mmCIF file of C-alpha atoms and ligand atoms in Angstrom:
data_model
loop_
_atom_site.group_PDB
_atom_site.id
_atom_site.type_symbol
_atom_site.label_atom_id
_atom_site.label_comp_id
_atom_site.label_asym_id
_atom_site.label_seq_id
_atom_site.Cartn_x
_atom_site.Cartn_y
_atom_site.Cartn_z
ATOM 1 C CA UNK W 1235 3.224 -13.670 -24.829
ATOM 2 C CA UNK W 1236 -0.044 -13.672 -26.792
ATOM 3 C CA UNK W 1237 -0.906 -12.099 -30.169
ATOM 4 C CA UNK W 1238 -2.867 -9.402 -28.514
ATOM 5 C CA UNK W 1239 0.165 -8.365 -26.756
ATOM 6 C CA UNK W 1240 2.172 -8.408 -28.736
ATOM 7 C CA UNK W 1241 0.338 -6.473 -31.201
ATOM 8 C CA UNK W 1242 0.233 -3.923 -28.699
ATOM 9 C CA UNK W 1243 3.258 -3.400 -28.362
ATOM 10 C CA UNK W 1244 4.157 -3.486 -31.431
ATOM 11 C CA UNK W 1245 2.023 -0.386 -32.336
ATOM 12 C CA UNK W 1246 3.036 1.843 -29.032
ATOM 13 C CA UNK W 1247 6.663 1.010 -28.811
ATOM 14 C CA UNK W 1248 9.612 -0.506 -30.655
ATOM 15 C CA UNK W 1249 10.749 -4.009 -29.555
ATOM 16 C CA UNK W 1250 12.403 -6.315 -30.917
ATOM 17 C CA UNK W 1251 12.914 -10.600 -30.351
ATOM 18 C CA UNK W 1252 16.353 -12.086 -28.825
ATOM 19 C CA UNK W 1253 16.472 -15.507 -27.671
ATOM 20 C CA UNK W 1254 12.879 -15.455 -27.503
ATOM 21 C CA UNK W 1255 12.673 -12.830 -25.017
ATOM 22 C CA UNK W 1256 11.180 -9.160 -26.148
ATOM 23 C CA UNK W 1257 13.493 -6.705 -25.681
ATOM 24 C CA UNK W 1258 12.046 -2.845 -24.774
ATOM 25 C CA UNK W 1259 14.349 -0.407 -27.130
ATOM 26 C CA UNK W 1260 15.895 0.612 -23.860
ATOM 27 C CA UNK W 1261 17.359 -3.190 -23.341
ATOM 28 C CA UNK W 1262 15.177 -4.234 -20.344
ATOM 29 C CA UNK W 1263 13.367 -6.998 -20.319
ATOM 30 C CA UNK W 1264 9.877 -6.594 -18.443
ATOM 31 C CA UNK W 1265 6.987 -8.999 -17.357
ATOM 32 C CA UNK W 1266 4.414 -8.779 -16.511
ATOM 33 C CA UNK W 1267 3.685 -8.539 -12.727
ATOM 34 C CA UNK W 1268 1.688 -11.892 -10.966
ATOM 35 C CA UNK W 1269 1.901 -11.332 -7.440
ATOM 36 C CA UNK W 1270 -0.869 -13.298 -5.250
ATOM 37 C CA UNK W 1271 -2.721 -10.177 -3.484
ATOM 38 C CA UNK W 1272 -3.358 -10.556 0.446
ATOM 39 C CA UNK W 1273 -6.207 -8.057 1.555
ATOM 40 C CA UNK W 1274 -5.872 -7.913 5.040
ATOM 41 C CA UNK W 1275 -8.530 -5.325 5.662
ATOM 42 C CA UNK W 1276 -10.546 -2.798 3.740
ATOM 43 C CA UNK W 1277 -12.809 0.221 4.210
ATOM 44 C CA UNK W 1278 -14.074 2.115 1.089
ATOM 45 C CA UNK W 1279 -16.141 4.016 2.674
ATOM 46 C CA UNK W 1280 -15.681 7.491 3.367
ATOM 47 C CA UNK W 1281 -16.851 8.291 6.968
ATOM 48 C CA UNK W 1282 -15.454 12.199 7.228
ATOM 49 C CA UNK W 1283 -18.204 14.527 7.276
ATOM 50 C CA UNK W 1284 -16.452 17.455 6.735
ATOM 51 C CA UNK W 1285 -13.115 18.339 4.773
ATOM 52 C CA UNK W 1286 -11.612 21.640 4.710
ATOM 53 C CA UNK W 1287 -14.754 23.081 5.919
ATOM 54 C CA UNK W 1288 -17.150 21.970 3.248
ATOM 55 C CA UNK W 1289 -19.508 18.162 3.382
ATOM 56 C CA UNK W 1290 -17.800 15.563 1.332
ATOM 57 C CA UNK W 1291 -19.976 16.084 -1.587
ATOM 58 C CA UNK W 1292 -18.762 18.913 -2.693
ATOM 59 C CA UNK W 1293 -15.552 17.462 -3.735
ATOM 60 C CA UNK W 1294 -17.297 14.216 -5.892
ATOM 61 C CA UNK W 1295 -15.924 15.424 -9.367
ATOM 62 C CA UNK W 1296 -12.535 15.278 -8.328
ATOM 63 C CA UNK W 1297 -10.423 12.106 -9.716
ATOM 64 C CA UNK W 1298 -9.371 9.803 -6.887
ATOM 65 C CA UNK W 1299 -5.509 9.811 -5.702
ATOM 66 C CA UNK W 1300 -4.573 6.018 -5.514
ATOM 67 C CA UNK W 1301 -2.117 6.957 -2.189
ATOM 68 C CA UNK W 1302 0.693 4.464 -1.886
ATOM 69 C CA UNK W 1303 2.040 3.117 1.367
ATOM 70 C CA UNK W 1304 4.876 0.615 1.996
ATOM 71 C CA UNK W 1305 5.165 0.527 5.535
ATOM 72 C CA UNK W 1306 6.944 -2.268 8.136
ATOM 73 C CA UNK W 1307 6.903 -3.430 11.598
ATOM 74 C CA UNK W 1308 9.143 -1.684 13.653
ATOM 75 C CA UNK W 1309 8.985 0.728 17.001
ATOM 76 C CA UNK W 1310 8.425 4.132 14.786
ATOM 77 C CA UNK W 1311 5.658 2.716 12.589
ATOM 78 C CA UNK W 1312 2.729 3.486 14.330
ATOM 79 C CA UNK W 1313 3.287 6.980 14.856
ATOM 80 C CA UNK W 1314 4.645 7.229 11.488
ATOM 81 C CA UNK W 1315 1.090 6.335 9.737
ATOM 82 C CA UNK W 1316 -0.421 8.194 12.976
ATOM 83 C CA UNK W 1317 1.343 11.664 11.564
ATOM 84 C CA UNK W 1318 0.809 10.083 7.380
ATOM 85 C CA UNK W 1319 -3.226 9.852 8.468
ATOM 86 C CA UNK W 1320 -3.245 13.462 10.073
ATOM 87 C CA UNK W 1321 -2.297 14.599 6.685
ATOM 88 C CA UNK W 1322 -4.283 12.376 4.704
ATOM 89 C CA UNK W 1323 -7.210 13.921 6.803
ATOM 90 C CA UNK W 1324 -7.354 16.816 4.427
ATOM 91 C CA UNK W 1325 -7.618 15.580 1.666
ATOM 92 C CA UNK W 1326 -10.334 14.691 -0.491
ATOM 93 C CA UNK W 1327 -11.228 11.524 -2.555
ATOM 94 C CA UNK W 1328 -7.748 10.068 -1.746
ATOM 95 C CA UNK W 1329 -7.851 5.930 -1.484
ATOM 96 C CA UNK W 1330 -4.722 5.185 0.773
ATOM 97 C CA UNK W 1331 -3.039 1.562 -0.178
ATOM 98 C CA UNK W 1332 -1.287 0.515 2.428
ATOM 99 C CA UNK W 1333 1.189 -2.281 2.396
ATOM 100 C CA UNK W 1334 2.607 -3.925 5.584
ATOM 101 C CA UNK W 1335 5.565 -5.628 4.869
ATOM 102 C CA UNK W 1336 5.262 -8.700 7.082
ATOM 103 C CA UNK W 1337 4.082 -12.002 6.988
ATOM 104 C CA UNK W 1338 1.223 -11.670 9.189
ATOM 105 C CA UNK W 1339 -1.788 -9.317 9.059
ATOM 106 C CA UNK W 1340 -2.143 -6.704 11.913
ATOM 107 C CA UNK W 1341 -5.077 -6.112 13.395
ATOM 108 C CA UNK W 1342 -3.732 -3.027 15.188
ATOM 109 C CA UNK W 1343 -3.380 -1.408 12.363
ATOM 110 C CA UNK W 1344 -7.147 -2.286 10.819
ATOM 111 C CA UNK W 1345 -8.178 -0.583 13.974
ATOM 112 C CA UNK W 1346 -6.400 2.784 13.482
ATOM 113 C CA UNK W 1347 -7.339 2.709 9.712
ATOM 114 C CA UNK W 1348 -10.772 2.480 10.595
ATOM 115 C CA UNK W 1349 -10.771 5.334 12.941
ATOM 116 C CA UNK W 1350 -9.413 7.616 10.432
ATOM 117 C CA UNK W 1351 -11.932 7.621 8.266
ATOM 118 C CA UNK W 1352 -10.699 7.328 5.457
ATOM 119 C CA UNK W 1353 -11.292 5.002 2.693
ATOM 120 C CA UNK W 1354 -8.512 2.423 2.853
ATOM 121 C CA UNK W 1355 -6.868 -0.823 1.679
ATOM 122 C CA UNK W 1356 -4.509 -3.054 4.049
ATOM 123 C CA UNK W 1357 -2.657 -5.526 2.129
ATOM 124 C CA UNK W 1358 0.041 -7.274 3.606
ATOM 125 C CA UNK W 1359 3.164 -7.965 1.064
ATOM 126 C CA UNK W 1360 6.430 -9.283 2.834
ATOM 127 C CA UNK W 1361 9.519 -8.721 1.056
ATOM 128 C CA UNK W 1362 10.776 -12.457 -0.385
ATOM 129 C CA UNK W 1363 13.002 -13.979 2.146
ATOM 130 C CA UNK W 1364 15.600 -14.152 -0.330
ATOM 131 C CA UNK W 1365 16.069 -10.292 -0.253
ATOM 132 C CA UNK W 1366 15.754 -9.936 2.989
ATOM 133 C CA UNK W 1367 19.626 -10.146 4.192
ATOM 134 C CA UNK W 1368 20.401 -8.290 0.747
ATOM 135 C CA UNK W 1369 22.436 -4.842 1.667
ATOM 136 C CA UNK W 1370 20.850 -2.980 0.555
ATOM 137 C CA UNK W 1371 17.659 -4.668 0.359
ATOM 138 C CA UNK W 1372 14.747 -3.460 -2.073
ATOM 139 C CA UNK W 1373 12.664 -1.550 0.566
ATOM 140 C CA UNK W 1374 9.069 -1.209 -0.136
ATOM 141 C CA UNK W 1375 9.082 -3.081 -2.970
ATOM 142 C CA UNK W 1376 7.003 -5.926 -2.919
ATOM 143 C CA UNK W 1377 4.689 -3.452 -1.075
ATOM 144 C CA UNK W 1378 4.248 -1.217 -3.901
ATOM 145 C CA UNK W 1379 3.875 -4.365 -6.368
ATOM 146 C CA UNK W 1380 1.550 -5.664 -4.354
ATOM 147 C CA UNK W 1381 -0.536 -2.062 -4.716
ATOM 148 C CA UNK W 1382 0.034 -1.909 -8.392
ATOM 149 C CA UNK W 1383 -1.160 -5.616 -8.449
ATOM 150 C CA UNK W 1384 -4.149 -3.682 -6.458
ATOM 151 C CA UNK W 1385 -4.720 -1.979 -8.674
ATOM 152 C CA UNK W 1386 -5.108 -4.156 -11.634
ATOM 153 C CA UNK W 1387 -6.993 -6.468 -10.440
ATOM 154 C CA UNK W 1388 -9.995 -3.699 -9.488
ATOM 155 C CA UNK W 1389 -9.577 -2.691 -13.144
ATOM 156 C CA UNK W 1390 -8.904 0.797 -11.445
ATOM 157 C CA UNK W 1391 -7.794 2.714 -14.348
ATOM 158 C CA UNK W 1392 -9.515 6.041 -13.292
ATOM 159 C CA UNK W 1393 -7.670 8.617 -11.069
ATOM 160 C CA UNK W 1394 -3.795 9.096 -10.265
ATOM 161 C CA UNK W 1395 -1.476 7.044 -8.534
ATOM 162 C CA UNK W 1396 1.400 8.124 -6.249
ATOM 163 C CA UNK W 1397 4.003 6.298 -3.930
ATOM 164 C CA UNK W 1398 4.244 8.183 -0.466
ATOM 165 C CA UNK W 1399 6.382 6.412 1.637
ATOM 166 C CA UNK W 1400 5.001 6.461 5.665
ATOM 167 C CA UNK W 1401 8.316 8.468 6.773
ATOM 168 C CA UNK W 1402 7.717 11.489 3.990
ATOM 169 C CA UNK W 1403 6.453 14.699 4.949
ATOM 170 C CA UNK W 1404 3.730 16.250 2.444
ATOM 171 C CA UNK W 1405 2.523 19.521 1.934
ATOM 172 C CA UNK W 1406 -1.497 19.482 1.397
ATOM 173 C CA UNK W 1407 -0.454 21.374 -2.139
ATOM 174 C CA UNK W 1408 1.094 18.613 -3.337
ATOM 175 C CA UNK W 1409 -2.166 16.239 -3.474
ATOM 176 C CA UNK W 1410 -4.151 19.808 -5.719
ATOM 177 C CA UNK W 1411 -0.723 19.462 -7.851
ATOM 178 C CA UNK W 1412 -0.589 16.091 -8.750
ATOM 179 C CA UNK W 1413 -4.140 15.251 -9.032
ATOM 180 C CA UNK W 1414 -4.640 16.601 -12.625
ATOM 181 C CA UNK W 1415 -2.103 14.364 -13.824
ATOM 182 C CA UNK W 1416 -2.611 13.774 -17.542
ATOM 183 C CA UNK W 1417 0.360 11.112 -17.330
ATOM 184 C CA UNK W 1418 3.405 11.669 -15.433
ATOM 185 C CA UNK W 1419 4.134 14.462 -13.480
ATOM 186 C CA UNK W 1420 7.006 15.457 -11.343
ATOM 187 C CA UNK W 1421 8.346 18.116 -8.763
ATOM 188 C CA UNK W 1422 11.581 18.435 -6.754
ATOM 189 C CA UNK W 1423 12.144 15.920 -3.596
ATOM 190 C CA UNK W 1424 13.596 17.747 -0.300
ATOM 191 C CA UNK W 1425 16.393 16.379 1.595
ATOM 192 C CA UNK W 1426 17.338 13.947 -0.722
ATOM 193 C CA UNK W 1427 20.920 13.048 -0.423
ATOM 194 C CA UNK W 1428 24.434 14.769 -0.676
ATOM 195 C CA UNK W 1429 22.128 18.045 -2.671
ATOM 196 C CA UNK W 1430 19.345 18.231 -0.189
ATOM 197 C CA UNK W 1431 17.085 18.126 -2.877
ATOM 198 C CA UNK W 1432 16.854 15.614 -6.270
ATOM 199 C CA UNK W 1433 13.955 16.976 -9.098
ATOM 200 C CA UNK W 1434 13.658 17.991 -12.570
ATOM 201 C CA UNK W 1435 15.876 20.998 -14.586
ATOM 202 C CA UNK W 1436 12.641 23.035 -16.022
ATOM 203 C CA UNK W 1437 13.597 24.971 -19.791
ATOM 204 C CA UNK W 1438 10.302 27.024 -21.057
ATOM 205 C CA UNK W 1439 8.071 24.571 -18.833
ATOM 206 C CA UNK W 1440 9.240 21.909 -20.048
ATOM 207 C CA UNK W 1441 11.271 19.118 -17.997
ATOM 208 C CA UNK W 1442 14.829 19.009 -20.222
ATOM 209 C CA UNK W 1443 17.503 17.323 -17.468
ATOM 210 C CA UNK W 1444 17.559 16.172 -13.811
ATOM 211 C CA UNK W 1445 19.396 17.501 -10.267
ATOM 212 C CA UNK W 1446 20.070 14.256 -8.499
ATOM 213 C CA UNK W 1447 23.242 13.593 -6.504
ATOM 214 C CA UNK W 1448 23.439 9.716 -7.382
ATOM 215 C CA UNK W 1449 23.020 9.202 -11.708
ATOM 216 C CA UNK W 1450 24.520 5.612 -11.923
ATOM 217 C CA UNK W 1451 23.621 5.478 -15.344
ATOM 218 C CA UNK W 1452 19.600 6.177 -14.561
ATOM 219 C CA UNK W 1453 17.720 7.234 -17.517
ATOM 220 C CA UNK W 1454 14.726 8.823 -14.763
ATOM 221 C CA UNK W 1455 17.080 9.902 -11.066
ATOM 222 C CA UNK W 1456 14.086 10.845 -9.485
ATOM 223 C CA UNK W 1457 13.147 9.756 -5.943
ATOM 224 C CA UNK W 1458 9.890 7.720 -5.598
ATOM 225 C CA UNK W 1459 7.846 10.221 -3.909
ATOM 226 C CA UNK W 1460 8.973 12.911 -6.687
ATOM 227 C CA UNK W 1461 6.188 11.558 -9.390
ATOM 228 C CA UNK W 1462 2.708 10.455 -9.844
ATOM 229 C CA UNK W 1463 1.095 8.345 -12.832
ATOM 230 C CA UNK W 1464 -2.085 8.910 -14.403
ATOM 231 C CA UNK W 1465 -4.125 5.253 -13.790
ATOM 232 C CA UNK W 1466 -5.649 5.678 -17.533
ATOM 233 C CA UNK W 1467 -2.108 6.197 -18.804
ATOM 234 C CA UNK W 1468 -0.686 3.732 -16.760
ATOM 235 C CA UNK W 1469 -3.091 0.971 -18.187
ATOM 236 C CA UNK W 1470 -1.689 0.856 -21.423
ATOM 237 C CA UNK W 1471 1.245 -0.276 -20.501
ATOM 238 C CA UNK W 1472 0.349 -4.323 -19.581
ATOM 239 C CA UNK W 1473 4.198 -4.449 -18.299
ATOM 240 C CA UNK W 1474 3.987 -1.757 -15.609
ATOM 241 C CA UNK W 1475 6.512 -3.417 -12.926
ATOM 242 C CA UNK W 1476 8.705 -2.710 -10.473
ATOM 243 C CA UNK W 1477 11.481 -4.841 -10.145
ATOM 244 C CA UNK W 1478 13.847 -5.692 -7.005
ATOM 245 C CA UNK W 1479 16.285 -3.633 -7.910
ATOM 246 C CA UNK W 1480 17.544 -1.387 -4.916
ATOM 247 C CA UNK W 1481 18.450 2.231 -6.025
ATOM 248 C CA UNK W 1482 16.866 1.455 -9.462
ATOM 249 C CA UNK W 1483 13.159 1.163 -8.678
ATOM 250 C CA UNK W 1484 11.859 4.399 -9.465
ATOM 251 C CA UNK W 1485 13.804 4.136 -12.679
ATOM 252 C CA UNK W 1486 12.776 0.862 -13.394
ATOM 253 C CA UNK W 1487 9.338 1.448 -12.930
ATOM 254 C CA UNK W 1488 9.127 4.598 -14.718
ATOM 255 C CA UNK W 1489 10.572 2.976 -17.966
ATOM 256 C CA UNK W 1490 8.504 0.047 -17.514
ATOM 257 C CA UNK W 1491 5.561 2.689 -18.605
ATOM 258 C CA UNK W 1492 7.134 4.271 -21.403
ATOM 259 C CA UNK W 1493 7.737 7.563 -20.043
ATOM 260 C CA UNK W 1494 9.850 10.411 -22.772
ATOM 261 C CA UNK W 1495 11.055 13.189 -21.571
ATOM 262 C CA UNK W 1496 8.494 15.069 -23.270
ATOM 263 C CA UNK W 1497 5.741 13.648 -21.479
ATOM 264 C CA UNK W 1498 6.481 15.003 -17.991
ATOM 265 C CA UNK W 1499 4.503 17.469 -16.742
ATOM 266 C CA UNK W 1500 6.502 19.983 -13.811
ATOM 267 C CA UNK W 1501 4.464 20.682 -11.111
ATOM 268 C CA UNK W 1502 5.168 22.745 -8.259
ATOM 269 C CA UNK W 1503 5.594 26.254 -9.815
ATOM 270 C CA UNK W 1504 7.877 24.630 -12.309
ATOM 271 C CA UNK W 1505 9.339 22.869 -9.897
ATOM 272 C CA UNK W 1506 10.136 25.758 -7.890
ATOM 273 C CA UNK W 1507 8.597 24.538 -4.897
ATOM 274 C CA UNK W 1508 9.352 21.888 -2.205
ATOM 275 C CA UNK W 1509 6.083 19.780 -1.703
ATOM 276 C CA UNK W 1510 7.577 16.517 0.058
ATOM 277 C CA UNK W 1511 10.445 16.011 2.157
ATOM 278 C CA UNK W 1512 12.155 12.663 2.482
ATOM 279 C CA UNK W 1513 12.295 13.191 6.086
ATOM 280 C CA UNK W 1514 14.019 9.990 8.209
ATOM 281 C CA UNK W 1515 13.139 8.961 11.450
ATOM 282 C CA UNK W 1516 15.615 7.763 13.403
ATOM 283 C CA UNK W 1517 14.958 4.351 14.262
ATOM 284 C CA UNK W 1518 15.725 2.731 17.447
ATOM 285 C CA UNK W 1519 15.566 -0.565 18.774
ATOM 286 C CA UNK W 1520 12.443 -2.051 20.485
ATOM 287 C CA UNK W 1521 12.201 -1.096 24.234
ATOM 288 C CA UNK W 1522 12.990 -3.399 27.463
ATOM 289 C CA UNK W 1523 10.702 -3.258 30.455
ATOM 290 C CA UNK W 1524 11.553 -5.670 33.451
ATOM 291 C CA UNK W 1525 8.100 -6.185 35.302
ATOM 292 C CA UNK W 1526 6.897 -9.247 36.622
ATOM 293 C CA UNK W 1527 4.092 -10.904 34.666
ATOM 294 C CA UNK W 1528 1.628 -11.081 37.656
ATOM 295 C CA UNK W 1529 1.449 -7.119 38.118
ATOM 296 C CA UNK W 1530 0.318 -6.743 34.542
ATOM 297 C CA UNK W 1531 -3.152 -7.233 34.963
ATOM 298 C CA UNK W 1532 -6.200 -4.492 35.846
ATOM 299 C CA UNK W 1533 -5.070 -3.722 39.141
ATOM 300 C CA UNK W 1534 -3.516 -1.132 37.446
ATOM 301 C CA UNK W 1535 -3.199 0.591 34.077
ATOM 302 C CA UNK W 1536 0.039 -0.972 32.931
ATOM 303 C CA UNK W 1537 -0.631 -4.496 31.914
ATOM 304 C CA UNK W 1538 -3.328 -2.670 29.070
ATOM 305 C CA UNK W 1539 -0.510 0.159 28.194
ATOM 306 C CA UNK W 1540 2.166 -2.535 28.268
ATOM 307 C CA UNK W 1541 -0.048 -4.897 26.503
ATOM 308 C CA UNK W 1542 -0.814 -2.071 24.087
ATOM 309 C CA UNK W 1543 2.597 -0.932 23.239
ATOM 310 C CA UNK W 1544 3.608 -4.669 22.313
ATOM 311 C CA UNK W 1545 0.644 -4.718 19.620
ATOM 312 C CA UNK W 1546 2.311 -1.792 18.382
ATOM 313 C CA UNK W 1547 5.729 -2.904 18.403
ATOM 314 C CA UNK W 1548 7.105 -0.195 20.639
ATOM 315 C CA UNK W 1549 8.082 -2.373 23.682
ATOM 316 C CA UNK W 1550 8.326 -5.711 25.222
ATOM 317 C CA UNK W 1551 8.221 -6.709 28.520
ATOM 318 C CA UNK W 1552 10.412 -9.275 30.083
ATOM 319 C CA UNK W 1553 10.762 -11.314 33.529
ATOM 320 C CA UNK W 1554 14.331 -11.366 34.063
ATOM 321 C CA UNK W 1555 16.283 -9.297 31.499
ATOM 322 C CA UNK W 1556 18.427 -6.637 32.810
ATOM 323 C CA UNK W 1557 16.636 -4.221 35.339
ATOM 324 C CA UNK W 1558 13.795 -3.963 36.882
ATOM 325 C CA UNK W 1559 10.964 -0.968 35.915
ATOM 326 C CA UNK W 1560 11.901 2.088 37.347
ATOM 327 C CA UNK W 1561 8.869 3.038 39.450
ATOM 328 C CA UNK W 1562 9.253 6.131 41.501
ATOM 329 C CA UNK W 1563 6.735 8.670 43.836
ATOM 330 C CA UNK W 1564 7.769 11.615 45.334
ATOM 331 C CA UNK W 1565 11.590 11.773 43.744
ATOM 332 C CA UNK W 1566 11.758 8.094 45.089
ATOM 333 C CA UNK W 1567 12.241 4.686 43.332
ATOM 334 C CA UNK W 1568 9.390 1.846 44.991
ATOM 335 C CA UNK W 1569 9.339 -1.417 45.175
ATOM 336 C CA UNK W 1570 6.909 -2.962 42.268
ATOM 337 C CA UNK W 1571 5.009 -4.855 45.154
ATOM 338 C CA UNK W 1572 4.346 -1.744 46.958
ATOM 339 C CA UNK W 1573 2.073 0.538 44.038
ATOM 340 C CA UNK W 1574 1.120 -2.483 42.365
ATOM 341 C CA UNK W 1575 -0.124 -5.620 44.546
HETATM 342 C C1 UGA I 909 14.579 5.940 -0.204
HETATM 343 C C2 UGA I 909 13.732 6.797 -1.136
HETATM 344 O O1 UGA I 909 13.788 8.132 -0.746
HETATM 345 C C3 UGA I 909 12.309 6.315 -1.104
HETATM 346 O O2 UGA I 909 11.488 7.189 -1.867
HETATM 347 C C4 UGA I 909 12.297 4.937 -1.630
HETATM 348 O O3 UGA I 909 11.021 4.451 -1.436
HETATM 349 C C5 UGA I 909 13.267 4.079 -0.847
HETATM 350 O O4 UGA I 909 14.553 4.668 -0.738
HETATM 351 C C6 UGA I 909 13.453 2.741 -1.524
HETATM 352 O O5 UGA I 909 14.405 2.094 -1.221
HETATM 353 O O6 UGA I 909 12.662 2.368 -2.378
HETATM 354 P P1 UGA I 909 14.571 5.646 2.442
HETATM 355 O O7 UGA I 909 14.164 6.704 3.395
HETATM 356 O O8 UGA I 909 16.021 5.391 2.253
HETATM 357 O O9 UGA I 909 13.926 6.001 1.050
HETATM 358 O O10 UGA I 909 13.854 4.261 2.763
HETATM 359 P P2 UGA I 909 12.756 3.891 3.856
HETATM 360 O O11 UGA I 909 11.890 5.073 4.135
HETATM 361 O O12 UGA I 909 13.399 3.195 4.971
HETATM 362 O O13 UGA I 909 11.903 2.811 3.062
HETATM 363 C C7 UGA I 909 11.091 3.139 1.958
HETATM 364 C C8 UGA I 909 9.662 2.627 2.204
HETATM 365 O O14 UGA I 909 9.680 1.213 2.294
HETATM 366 C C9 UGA I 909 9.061 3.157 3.498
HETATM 367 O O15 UGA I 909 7.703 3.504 3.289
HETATM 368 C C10 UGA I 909 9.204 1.990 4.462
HETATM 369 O O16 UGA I 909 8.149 1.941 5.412
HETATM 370 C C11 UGA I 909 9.171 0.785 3.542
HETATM 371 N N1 UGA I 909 10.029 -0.337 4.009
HETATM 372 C C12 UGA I 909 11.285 -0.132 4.457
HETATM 373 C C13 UGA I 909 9.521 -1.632 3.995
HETATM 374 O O17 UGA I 909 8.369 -1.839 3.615
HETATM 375 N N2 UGA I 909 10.320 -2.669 4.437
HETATM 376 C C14 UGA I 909 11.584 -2.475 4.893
HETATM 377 O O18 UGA I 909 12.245 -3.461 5.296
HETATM 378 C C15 UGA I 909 12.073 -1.170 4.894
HETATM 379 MN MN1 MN I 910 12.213 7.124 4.080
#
């Protein structure tokens, strides 16, 4: 640990040494985070003319929301950041991060980035192998790691940062509520858990206590799409991290920024008001069609929308797995040969 470091920390918080390690005065040991970024893709440009009925200009002032995606291959996930974008739409000088947790990078999902419009980062950030198999396993965590390595490494210590999951649903309040973020703030999470809800207890504005169905000893039982971080705040703090700790992460991370109670600011009427849900989609497995390879070419539309839906991850085609297509006309199943050769 250098000198300047360690000076630093010694004026903003109290540590202390142990076998050589420094030890946070809430017994965690931090480090700082090295992970090797992968940009897969990126377009900071903002290409929407128009938002909420007024040119793009208008809204230049306003600090930039750093917008935080973990996201992973599976059949739901491109509708999932298809719905995520259509909210996203609104909203003004918002950078969306997102982090594909696989080992390759997707060029499918470049393409629908770029469409949207708005400025964007794809990084891909596969979970270690060695978690992988864990139950539970730390889900969007080397995602958000890689985004808050992101984020360092631009020197992007301007504008706030937030962790919005791609199965959340957000109310366009939310982004005018946390944007002003002088360091943390926080509002109630719906549907989380055995409560239907997890967020702050509010005394005289002020955040005193937490509703949260699960405590297991955490000093911050707040869901991750229940804060945001000031960027300038956040830089202080050389040890921001987020370890692979499942059920802990939020917690983790939080403390790994210094956060006291009497920093937080409510938001949300006092945290009165729902702005995010931790809505689940229910996740199936990846569809079966039985079609022989020679029909899927342009005689017809399917071998684009079946070669389509396989970029996406939605459905595979096969030879000779279980039965063939159903292709009907007039009530009546046909023979492949007959609408397609
Ligand atoms: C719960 C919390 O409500 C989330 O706020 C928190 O991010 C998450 O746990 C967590 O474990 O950190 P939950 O709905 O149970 O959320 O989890 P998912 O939505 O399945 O996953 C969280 C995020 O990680 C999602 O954005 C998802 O796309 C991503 N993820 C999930 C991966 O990147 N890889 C995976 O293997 C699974
Ligand atoms: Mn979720």
């Amino acid at each position: 640990m250098s000198e300047e470091i360690l000076r630093f920390l010694r004026e903003h918080r109290s540590i202390s040494k142990t076998n050589n390690l420094w030890k946070f005065n809430d017994s965690i040991h931090f480090r700082p985070l090295n992970e090797s970024l992968h940009i897969c893709s990126e377009n900071l440009e903002d290409h929407r003319q128009f938002l909420q009925d007024k040119p793009r200009s208008d809204y230049g002032q306003l600090p930039v929301i750093y917008f935080v995606t973990p996201t992973y291959p599976r059949r739901e996930q491109i509708p999932e950041l298809t719905r995520l974008a259509h909210t996203l739409l609104h909203i003004p000088r918002l950078h969306w991060l997102v982090a594909d947790d696989q080992e390759k990078c997707n060029n499918f999902i470049d393409t629908l980035l770029n469409r949207f419009g708005i400025p964007f980062t794809h990084l891909m950030s596969p979970m270690p192998s060695k978690f992988r198999n864990e139950k539970p396993a730390p889900r969007g965590v080397a995602n958000r790691r890689a985004a808050l390595q992101y984020l360092r490494q631009h020197n992007l210590t301007n504008g706030v940062l937030y962790f919005g999951d791609d199965d959340n649903t957000y109310d366009l309040q939310l982004f005018s509520e946390i944007r002003n973020t002088q360091r943390v703030s926080m509002f109630p999470v719906g549907l989380i858990a055995d409560y239907g809800v997890s967020g702050p207890v509010v005394r005289k504005g002020k955040v005193v206590a937490f509703l949260d169905s699960w405590v297991a000893g955490r000093r911050w039982p707040v869901d991750m799409a229940g804060f945001a971080v000031n960027l300038e705040y956040m830089a202080q703090y050389p040890y921001v991290n987020m370890p692979y700790k499942p059920g802990y992460e939020e917690d983790l991370f939080l403390r790994s920024i210094g956060l006291k109670m009497d920093m937080i600011e409510p938001r949300g009427n006092n945290c009165t008001d729902i702005l995010v849900w931790h809505t689940q989609t229910k996740s199936k497995k990846l569809g079966m069609i039985r079609l022989e390879s020679k029909y899927l070419d342009d005689r017809s539309n399917l071998g684009a929308l079946l070669l389509n839906l396989k970029l996406m991850g939605v459905a595979s085609t096969t030879e000779n797995e279980g039965r063939n297509a159903l292709i009907s006309k007039n009530g009546k199943e046909k023979p492949h040969s007959i609408i397609l050769s």
